[in-house]
XYZ file of C-alpha atoms in Angstrom:
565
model
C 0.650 51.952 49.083
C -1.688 52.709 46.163
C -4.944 51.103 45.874
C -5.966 47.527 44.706
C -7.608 46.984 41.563
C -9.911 43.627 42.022
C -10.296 42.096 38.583
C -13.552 39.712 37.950
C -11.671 36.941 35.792
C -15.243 35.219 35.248
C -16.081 38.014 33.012
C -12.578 37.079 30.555
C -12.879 33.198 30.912
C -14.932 32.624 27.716
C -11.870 34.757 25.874
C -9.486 32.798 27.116
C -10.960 29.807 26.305
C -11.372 31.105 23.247
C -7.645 32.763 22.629
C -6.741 28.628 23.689
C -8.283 27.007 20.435
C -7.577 29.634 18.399
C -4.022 28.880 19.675
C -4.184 25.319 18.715
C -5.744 25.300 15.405
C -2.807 28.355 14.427
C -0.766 25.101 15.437
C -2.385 22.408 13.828
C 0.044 21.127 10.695
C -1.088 22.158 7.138
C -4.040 19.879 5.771
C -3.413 18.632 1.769
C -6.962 17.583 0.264
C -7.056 15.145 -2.655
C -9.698 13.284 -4.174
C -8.623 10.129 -6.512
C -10.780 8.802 -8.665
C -9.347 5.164 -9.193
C -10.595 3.494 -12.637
C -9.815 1.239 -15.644
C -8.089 2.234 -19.127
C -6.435 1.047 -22.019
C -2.978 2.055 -22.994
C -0.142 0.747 -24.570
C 3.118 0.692 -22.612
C 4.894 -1.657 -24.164
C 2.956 -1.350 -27.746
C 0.207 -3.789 -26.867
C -3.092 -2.369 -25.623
C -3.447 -4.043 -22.446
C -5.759 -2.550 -19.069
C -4.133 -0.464 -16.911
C -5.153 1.488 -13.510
C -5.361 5.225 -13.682
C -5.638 8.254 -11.188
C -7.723 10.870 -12.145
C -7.157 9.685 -15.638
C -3.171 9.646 -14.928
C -0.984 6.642 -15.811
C 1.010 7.184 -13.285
C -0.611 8.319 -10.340
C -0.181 12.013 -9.866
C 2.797 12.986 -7.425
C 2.014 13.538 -3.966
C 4.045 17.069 -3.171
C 4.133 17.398 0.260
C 6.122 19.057 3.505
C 7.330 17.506 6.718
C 4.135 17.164 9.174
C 1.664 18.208 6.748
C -1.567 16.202 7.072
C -2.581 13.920 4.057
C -6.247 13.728 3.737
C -7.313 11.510 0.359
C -10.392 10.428 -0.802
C -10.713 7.303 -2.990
C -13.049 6.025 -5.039
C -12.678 3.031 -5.845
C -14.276 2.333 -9.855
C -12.960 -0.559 -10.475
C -14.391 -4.461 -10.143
C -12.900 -5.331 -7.141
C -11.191 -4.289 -3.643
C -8.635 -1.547 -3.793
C -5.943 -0.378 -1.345
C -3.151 1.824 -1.501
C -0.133 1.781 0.536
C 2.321 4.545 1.123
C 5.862 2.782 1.032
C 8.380 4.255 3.076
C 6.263 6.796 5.153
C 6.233 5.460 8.263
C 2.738 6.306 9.635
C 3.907 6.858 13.343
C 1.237 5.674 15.566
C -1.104 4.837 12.486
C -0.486 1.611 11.304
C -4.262 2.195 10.457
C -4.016 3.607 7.231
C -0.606 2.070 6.152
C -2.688 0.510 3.058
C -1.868 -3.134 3.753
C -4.012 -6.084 3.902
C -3.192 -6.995 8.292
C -3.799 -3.468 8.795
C -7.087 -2.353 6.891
C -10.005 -3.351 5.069
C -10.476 -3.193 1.487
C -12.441 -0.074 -0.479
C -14.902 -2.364 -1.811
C -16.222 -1.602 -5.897
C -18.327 1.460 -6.139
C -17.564 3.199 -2.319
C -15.057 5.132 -1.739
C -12.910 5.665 1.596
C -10.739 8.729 2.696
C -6.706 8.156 4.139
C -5.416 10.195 6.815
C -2.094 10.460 7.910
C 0.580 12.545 8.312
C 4.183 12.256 7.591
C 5.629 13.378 10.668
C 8.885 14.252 11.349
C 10.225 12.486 7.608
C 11.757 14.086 4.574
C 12.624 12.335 1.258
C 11.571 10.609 -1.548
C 8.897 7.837 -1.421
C 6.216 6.429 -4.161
C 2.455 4.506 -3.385
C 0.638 1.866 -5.054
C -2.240 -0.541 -4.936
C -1.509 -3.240 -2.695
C -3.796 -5.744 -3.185
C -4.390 -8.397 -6.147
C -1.524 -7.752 -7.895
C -2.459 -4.687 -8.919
C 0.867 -3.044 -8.756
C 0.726 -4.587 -12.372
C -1.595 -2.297 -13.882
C -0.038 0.395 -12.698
C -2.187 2.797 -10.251
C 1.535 4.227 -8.646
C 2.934 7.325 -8.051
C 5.734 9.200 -6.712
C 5.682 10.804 -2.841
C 8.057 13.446 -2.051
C 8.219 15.074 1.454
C 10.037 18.563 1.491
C 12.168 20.070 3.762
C 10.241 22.657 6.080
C 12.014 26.423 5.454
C 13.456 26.419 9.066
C 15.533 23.461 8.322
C 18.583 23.537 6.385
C 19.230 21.303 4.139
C 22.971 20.511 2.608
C 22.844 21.343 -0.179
C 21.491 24.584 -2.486
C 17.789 24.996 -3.624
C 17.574 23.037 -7.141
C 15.495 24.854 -10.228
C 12.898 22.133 -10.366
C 12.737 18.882 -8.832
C 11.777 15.873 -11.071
C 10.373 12.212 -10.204
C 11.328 9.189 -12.338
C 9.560 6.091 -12.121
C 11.216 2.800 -13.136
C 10.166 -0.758 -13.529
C 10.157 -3.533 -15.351
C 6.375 -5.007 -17.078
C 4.330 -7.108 -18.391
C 2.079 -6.843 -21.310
C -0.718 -9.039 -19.617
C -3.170 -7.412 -17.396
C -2.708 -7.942 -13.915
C -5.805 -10.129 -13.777
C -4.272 -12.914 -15.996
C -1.224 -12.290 -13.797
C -3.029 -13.475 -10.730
C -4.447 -15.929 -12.394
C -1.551 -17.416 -13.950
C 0.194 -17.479 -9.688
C -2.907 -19.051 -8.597
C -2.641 -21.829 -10.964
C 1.015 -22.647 -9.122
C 2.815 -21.297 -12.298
C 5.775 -18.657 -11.919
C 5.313 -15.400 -14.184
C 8.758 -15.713 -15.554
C 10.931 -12.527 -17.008
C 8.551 -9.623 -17.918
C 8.245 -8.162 -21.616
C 10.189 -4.432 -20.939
C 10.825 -1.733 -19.247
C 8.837 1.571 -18.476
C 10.108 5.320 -17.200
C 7.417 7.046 -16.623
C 4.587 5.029 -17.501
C 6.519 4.878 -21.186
C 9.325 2.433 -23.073
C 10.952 5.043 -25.098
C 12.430 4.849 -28.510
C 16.090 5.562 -29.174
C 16.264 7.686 -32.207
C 12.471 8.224 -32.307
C 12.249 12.550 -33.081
C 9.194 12.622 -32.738
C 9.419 11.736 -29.085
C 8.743 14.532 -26.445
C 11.226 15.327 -23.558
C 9.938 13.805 -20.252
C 12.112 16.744 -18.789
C 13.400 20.213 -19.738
C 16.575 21.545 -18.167
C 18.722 25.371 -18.142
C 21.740 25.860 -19.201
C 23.546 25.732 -15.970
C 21.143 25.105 -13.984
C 20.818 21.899 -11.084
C 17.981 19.929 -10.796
C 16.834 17.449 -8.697
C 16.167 13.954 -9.790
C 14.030 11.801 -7.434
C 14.661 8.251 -9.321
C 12.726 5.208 -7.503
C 12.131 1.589 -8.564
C 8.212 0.943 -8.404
C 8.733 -2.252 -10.347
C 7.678 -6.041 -9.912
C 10.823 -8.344 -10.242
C 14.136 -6.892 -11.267
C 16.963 -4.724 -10.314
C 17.368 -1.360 -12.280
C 20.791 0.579 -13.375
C 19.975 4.113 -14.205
C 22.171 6.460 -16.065
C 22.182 9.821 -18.009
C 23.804 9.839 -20.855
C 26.453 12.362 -20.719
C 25.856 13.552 -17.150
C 26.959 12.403 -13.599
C 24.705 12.554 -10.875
C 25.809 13.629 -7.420
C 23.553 11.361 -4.815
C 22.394 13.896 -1.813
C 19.003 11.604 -0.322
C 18.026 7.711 -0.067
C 14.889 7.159 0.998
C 14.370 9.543 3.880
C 18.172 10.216 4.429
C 20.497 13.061 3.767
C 23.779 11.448 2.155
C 27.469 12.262 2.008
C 27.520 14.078 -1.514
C 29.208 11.146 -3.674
C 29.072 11.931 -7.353
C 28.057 8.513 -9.724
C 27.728 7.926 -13.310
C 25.103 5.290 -12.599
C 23.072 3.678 -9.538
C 21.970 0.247 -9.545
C 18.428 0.991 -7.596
C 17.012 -2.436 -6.316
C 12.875 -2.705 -6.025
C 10.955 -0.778 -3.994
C 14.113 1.806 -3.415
C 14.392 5.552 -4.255
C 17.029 7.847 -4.788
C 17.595 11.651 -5.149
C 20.568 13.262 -7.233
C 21.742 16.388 -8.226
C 22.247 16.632 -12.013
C 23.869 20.096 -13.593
C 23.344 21.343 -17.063
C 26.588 21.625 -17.614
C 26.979 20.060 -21.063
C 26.363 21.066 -24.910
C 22.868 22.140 -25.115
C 21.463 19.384 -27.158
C 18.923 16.570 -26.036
C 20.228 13.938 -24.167
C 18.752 10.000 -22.675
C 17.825 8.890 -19.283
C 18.400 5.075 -19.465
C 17.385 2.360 -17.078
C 17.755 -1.212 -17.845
C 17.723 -4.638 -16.193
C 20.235 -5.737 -13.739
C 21.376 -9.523 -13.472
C 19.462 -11.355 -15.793
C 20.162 -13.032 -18.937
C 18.071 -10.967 -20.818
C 18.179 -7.288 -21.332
C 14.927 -5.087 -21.176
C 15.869 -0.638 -21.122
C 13.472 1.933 -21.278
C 14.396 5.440 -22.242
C 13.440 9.140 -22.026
C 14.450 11.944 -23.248
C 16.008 15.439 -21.067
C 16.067 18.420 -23.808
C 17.996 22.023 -22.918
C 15.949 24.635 -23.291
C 17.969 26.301 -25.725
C 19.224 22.965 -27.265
C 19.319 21.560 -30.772
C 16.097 20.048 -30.220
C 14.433 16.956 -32.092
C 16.717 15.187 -33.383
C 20.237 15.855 -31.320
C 20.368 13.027 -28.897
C 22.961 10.719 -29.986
C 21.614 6.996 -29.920
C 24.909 5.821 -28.241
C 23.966 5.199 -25.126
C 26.033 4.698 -22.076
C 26.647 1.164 -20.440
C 25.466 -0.423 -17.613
C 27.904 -2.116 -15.448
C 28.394 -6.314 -15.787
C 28.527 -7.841 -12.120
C 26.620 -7.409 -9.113
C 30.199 -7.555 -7.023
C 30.040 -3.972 -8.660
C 26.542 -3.259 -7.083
C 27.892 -4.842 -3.893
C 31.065 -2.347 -4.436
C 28.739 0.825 -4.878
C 26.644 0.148 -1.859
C 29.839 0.180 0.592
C 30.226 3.343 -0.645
C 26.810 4.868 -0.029
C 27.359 6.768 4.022
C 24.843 9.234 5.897
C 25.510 12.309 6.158
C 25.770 12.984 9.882
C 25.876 16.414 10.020
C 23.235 17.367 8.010
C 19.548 17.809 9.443
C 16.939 15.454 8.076
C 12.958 16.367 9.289
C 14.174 18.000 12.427
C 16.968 21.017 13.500
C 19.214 18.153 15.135
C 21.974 16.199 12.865
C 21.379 13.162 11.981
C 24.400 11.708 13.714
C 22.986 12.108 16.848
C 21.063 9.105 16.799
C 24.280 7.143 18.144
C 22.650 3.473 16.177
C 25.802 1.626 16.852
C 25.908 2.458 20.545
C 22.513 0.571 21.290
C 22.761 -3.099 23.082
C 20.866 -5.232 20.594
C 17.902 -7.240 22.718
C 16.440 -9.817 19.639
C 18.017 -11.398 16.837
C 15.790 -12.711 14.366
C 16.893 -14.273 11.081
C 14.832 -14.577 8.189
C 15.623 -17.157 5.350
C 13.692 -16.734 2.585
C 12.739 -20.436 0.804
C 10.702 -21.764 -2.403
C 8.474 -24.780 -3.015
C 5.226 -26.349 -3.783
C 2.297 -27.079 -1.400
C -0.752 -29.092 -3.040
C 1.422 -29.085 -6.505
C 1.145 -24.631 -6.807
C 4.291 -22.584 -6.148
C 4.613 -21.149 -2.655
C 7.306 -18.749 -1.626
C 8.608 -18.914 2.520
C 10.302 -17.468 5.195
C 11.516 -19.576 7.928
C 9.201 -22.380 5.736
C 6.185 -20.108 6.414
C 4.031 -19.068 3.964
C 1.924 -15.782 4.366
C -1.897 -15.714 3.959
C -4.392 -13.158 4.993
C -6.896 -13.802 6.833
C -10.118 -12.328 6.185
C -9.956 -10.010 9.284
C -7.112 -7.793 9.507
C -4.949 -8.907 11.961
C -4.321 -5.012 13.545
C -8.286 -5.098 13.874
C -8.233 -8.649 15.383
C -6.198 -7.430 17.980
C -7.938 -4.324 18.896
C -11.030 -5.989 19.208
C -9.568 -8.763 21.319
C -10.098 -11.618 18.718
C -6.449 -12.386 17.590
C -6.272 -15.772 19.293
C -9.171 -16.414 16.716
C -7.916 -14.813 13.475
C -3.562 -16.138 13.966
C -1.361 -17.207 16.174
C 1.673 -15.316 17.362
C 5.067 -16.003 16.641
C 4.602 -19.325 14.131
C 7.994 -18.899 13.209
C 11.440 -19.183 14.826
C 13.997 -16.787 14.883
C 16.375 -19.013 14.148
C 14.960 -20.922 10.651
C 16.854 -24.596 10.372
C 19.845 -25.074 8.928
C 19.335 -27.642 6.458
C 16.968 -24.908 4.993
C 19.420 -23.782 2.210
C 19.996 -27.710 1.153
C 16.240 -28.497 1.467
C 14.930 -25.480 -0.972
C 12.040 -27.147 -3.009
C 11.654 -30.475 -0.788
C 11.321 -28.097 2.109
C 7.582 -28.911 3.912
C 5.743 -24.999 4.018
C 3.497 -24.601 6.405
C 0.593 -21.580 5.137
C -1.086 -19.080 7.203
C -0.767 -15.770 8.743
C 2.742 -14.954 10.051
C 3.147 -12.596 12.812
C 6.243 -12.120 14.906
C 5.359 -10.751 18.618
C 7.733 -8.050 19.141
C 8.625 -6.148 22.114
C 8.085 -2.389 22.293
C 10.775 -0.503 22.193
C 13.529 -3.288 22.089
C 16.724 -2.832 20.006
C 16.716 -5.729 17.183
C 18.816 -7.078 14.351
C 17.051 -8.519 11.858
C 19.053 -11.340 9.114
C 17.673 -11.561 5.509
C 19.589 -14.793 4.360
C 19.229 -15.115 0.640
C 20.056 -18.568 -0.467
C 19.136 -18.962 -3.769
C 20.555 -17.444 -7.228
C 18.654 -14.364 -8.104
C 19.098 -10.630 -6.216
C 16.250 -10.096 -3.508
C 14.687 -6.978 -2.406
C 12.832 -6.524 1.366
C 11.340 -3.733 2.972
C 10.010 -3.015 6.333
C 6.662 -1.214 6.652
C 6.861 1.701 9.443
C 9.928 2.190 9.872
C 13.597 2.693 9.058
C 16.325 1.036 9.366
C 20.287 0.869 9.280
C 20.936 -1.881 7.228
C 24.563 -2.338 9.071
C 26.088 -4.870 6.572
C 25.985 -7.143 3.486
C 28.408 -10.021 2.386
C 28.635 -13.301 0.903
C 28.206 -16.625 2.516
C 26.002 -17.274 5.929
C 25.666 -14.858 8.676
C 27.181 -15.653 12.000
C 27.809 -13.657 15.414
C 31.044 -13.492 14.382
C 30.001 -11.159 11.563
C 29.480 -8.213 13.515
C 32.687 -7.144 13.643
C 32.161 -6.173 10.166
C 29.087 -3.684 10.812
C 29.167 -0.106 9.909
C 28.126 1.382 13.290
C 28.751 5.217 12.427
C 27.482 6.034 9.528
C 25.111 3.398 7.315
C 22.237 5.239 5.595
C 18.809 4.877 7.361
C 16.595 3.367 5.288
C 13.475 1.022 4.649
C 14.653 -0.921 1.379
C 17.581 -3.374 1.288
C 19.076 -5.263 -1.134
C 20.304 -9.276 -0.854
C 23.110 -10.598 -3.199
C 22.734 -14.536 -4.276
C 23.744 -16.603 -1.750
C 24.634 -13.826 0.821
C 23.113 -11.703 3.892
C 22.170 -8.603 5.408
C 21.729 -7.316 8.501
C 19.946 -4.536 9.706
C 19.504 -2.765 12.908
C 16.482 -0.857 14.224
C 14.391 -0.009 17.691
C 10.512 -1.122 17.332
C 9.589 2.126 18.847
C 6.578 2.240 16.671
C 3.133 0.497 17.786
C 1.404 -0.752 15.258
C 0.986 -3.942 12.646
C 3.872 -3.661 10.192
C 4.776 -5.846 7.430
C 7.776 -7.101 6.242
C 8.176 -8.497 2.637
C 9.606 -9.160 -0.556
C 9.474 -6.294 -2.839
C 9.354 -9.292 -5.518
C 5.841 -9.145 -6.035
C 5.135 -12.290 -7.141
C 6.955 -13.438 -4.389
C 4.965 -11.264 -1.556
C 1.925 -12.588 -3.641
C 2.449 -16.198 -3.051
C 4.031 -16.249 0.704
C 7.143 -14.392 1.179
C 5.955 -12.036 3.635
C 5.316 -11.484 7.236
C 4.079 -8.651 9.352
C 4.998 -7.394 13.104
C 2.715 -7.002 15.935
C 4.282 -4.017 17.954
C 1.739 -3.365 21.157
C 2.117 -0.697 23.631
C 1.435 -2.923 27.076
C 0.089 1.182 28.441
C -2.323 1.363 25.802
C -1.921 5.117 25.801
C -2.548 7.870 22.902
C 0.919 8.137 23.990
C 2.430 5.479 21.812
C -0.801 4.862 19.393
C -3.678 6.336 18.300
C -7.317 4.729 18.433
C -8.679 3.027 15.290
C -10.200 6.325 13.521
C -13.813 6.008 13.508
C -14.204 6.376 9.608
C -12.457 3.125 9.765
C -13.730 0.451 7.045
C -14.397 -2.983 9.487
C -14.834 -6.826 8.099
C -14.733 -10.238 8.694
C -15.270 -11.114 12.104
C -14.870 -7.735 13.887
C -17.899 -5.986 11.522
C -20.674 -6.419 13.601
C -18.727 -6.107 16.997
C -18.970 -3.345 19.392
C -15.641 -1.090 19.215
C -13.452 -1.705 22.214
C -12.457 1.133 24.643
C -10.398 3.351 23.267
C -6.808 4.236 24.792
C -6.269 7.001 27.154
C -3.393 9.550 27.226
């Protein structure tokens, strides 16, 4: 036998240890730095000089390019007269409900400090905007668009495009947002807005002088990431001339349907393919209001790069459809894509949604009336208010028994409440629904009044599993989709219908759910979700970060234990 070589390992230890977190920091996600400086300008949207919020000077916010898992670090400073949040709708912030931006999860950046968000958006792709989420600020403007690419490994279904563009839509108003609030605070209603914006602009039809908001090749596809950042009203966008072929909504791949418009709802995105395939000329993006009397459109302009130029758009400009049966109709067509990938190698299908015993039903009826003479907007008769201590920090600290009460609401709202409507007795507060980890719920928007709502669920997506006219009842869920509905976090309800949505709170945190009508959110029509981990483990949430901004009654309190693994 040949000899033994003894090896003294003490001697290598400190390389090892060393090789370890040199390991770990090679596989540490990208970090994306940003700094926002958050301030006050004048512009003139709709032709009036009015105040608006810019970032960085920007109006809108500067797009937020980033990749799946990459970490988001952002510093704000806040220069404007009062508190300032921003929330990131549609990324879901898993296990970090503490920088989702909203009101029950965070503190405010008070005037003159700043704060710095970190998060990561882990394991999502699509296309997804932010905003101020406090005072109405939304208003002023201080939005931008979020994409999330595709990391190289994964495929995606459907070819690289030559440049990938982000339209912002939404109706306006020419007042700033502070006579906004003002105006809800006296108990009046803001009534329809004065336009419509793409882009942080109105547009001119026939105006030469105008500059293209986007350039395009002769035969080359592009990416259009179109979302609805607006306050009250359903959008139809078009091109004129071109179809669009939908490929992504809002974190999903789709099947590849090919449109000539999309009615786009508040607080939704999509992402279409558009080819250059026509006479190179100029040509109009158009997107106008849906379901209203009146008729607001704002325009801008796409210009081939070897086009006529100034001048060669015609001014004829495509139609927007008449009914929202239509919308309805165009929405039973939209179906995931099951084979494609979405943030990770496996197919989307195999998330087997419609195989999953639901555990909860809860059904939320949204309702309007008056309490003290001043307009209040309901769910379940509840009216949202926020207390002056988050409620996520009320229950870390162990105070929520002194900041809300759980559960204020049934899951079953009365029902007389569709005949009762503005006689209905609205009880205000903070509304939080208790919900259990992990469980498998269906959740019932009932909309029975006359106007299109819009609701969205913070942290989360969903597969919104149905929508139709009249009352939801057990019996309805025979008419689900349970292969292949499009995971999402926005949904659309028709006048006096429903929808339904299924999901699994597998996400700890403080999440709210509410109206993407903001005047509606402002004055009630919200609620948020308490989802607690009974282990308490780094498992299922992180700690509160320690940079955390505190208030109200947790400020001067000791910080709890924090969670194990």
């Amino acid at each position: 036998m040949g000899k033994r070589t003894l090896i003294n390992f003490s001697c290598l230890l400190p390389w090892l240890v060393l090789s370890v977190v040199v390991m770990v920091a090679q596989a540490e996600d990208p970090y994306l730095f940003f700094t926002w400086n958050v301030s006050y300008g004048t512009l003139s949207p709709l032709g009036v000089p009015q105040q608006v919020i810019l970032i960085n000077g920007q109006f809108p916010g500067p797009n937020l390019n980033t990749t799946t898992n990459n970490n988001i670090v952002i510093n704000v400073f806040n220069n404007l007269d009062e508190p300032l949040l921003f929330h990131w709708s549609g990324i879901q912030q898993r296990k970090n409900s503490w920088h989702d931006g909203t009101p029950g999860t965070m503190c405010p950046i008070l005037p003159g400090t700043n704060f710095t968000y970190r998060f990561q958006v882990k394991d999502q792709i699509g296309s997804f905007y932010y905003y101020p989420s406090l005072g109405f600020q939304k208003a002023a403007g201080g939005f931008g668009g979020l994409r999330v690419n595709s990391r190289l490994l994964i495929p995606v279904p459907f070819a690289d495009p030559e440049d990938d563009y982000t339209v912002l839509i939404g109706d306006w108003y020419s007042k700033s947002h502070v006579e906004l609030r003002k105006q809800l605070d006296s108990g009046e209603s803001l009534g329809k807005p004065n336009g419509v914006l793409m882009n942080g602009k109105q547009g001119k039809v026939g105006d030469d002088s105008e500059e293209p908001l986007f350039e395009m090749q002769p035969g080359k596809t592009y990416r259009y990431r179109i979302c609805n950042v607006g306050l009250r009203n359903s959008l139809n966008f078009r091109i004129q001339g071109h179809n669009m072929k939908l490929v992504e909504t809002e974190g999903s791949h789709t099947q590849q349907a090919v449109y000539e418009s999309l009615d786009i709802h508040l607080g939704q995105c999509y992402s279409v393919l558009v080819t250059a395939d026509k006479e190179p000329m100029d040509y109009y993006m158009v997107a106008s209001t849906r379901f209203t009397k009146y008729h607001y459109q704002a325009t801008g302009k796409i210009r081939y790069t070897n086009g006529k130029g100034s001048g060669s758009a015609s001014t004829v400009l495509p139609e927007p459809p008449v009914s929202w049966a239509w919308s309805l109709n165009q929405f039973r067509t939209f179906r995931w894509n099951l084979t494609a990938s979405a943030a990770r190698p496996n197919p989307q299908g195999s998330y087997k949604y419609g195989q999953i015993n639901i555990t909860r039903t809860i059904k939320l009826a949204s309702t309007a009336g008056t309490v003290d003479g001043k307009l209040r907007y309901a769910v379940n008769g509840a009216s949202h208010i926020d207390p002056e201590t988050p409620m996520k920090l009320a229950e870390y600290y162990n105070i929520a028994d002194k900041v809300f009460k759980y559960d204020t609401i049934p899951d079953e709202p009365s029902p007389d409440l569709d005949k009762q409507q503005a006689d209905t007795i609205i009880n205000m507060g903070p509304v939080v629904l208790n919900a259990t980890f992990r469980n498998f719920v269906e959740i019932i928007f009932e909309n029975h009044e006359k106007a299109v709502q819009s609701w969205h669920l913070d942290g989360y997506s969903f597969f919104p599993v149905a929508i139709e006219v009249g009352q939801w009842t057990p019996e309805k869920r025979k008419n689900y989709n349970l292969l292949d509905t499009v995971s999402r976090h926005t949904i659309q309800v028709y006048p006096k219908s429903w929808a339904a949505i299924l999901l699994t709170f597998d996400n700890a945190g403080m999440w709210q759910i509410r109206s993407e009508i903001l005047e509606r959110a402002y004055l009630g029509q919200q609620l948020y979700v308490s989802v607690l981990s009974p282990a308490r483990s780094l498992r299922d949430e992180y700690n509160m970060p320690d940079w955390s901004l505190v208030c109200g009654l947790v400020k001067d309190m000791p910080k709890p234990a924090p969670y194990s693994i």
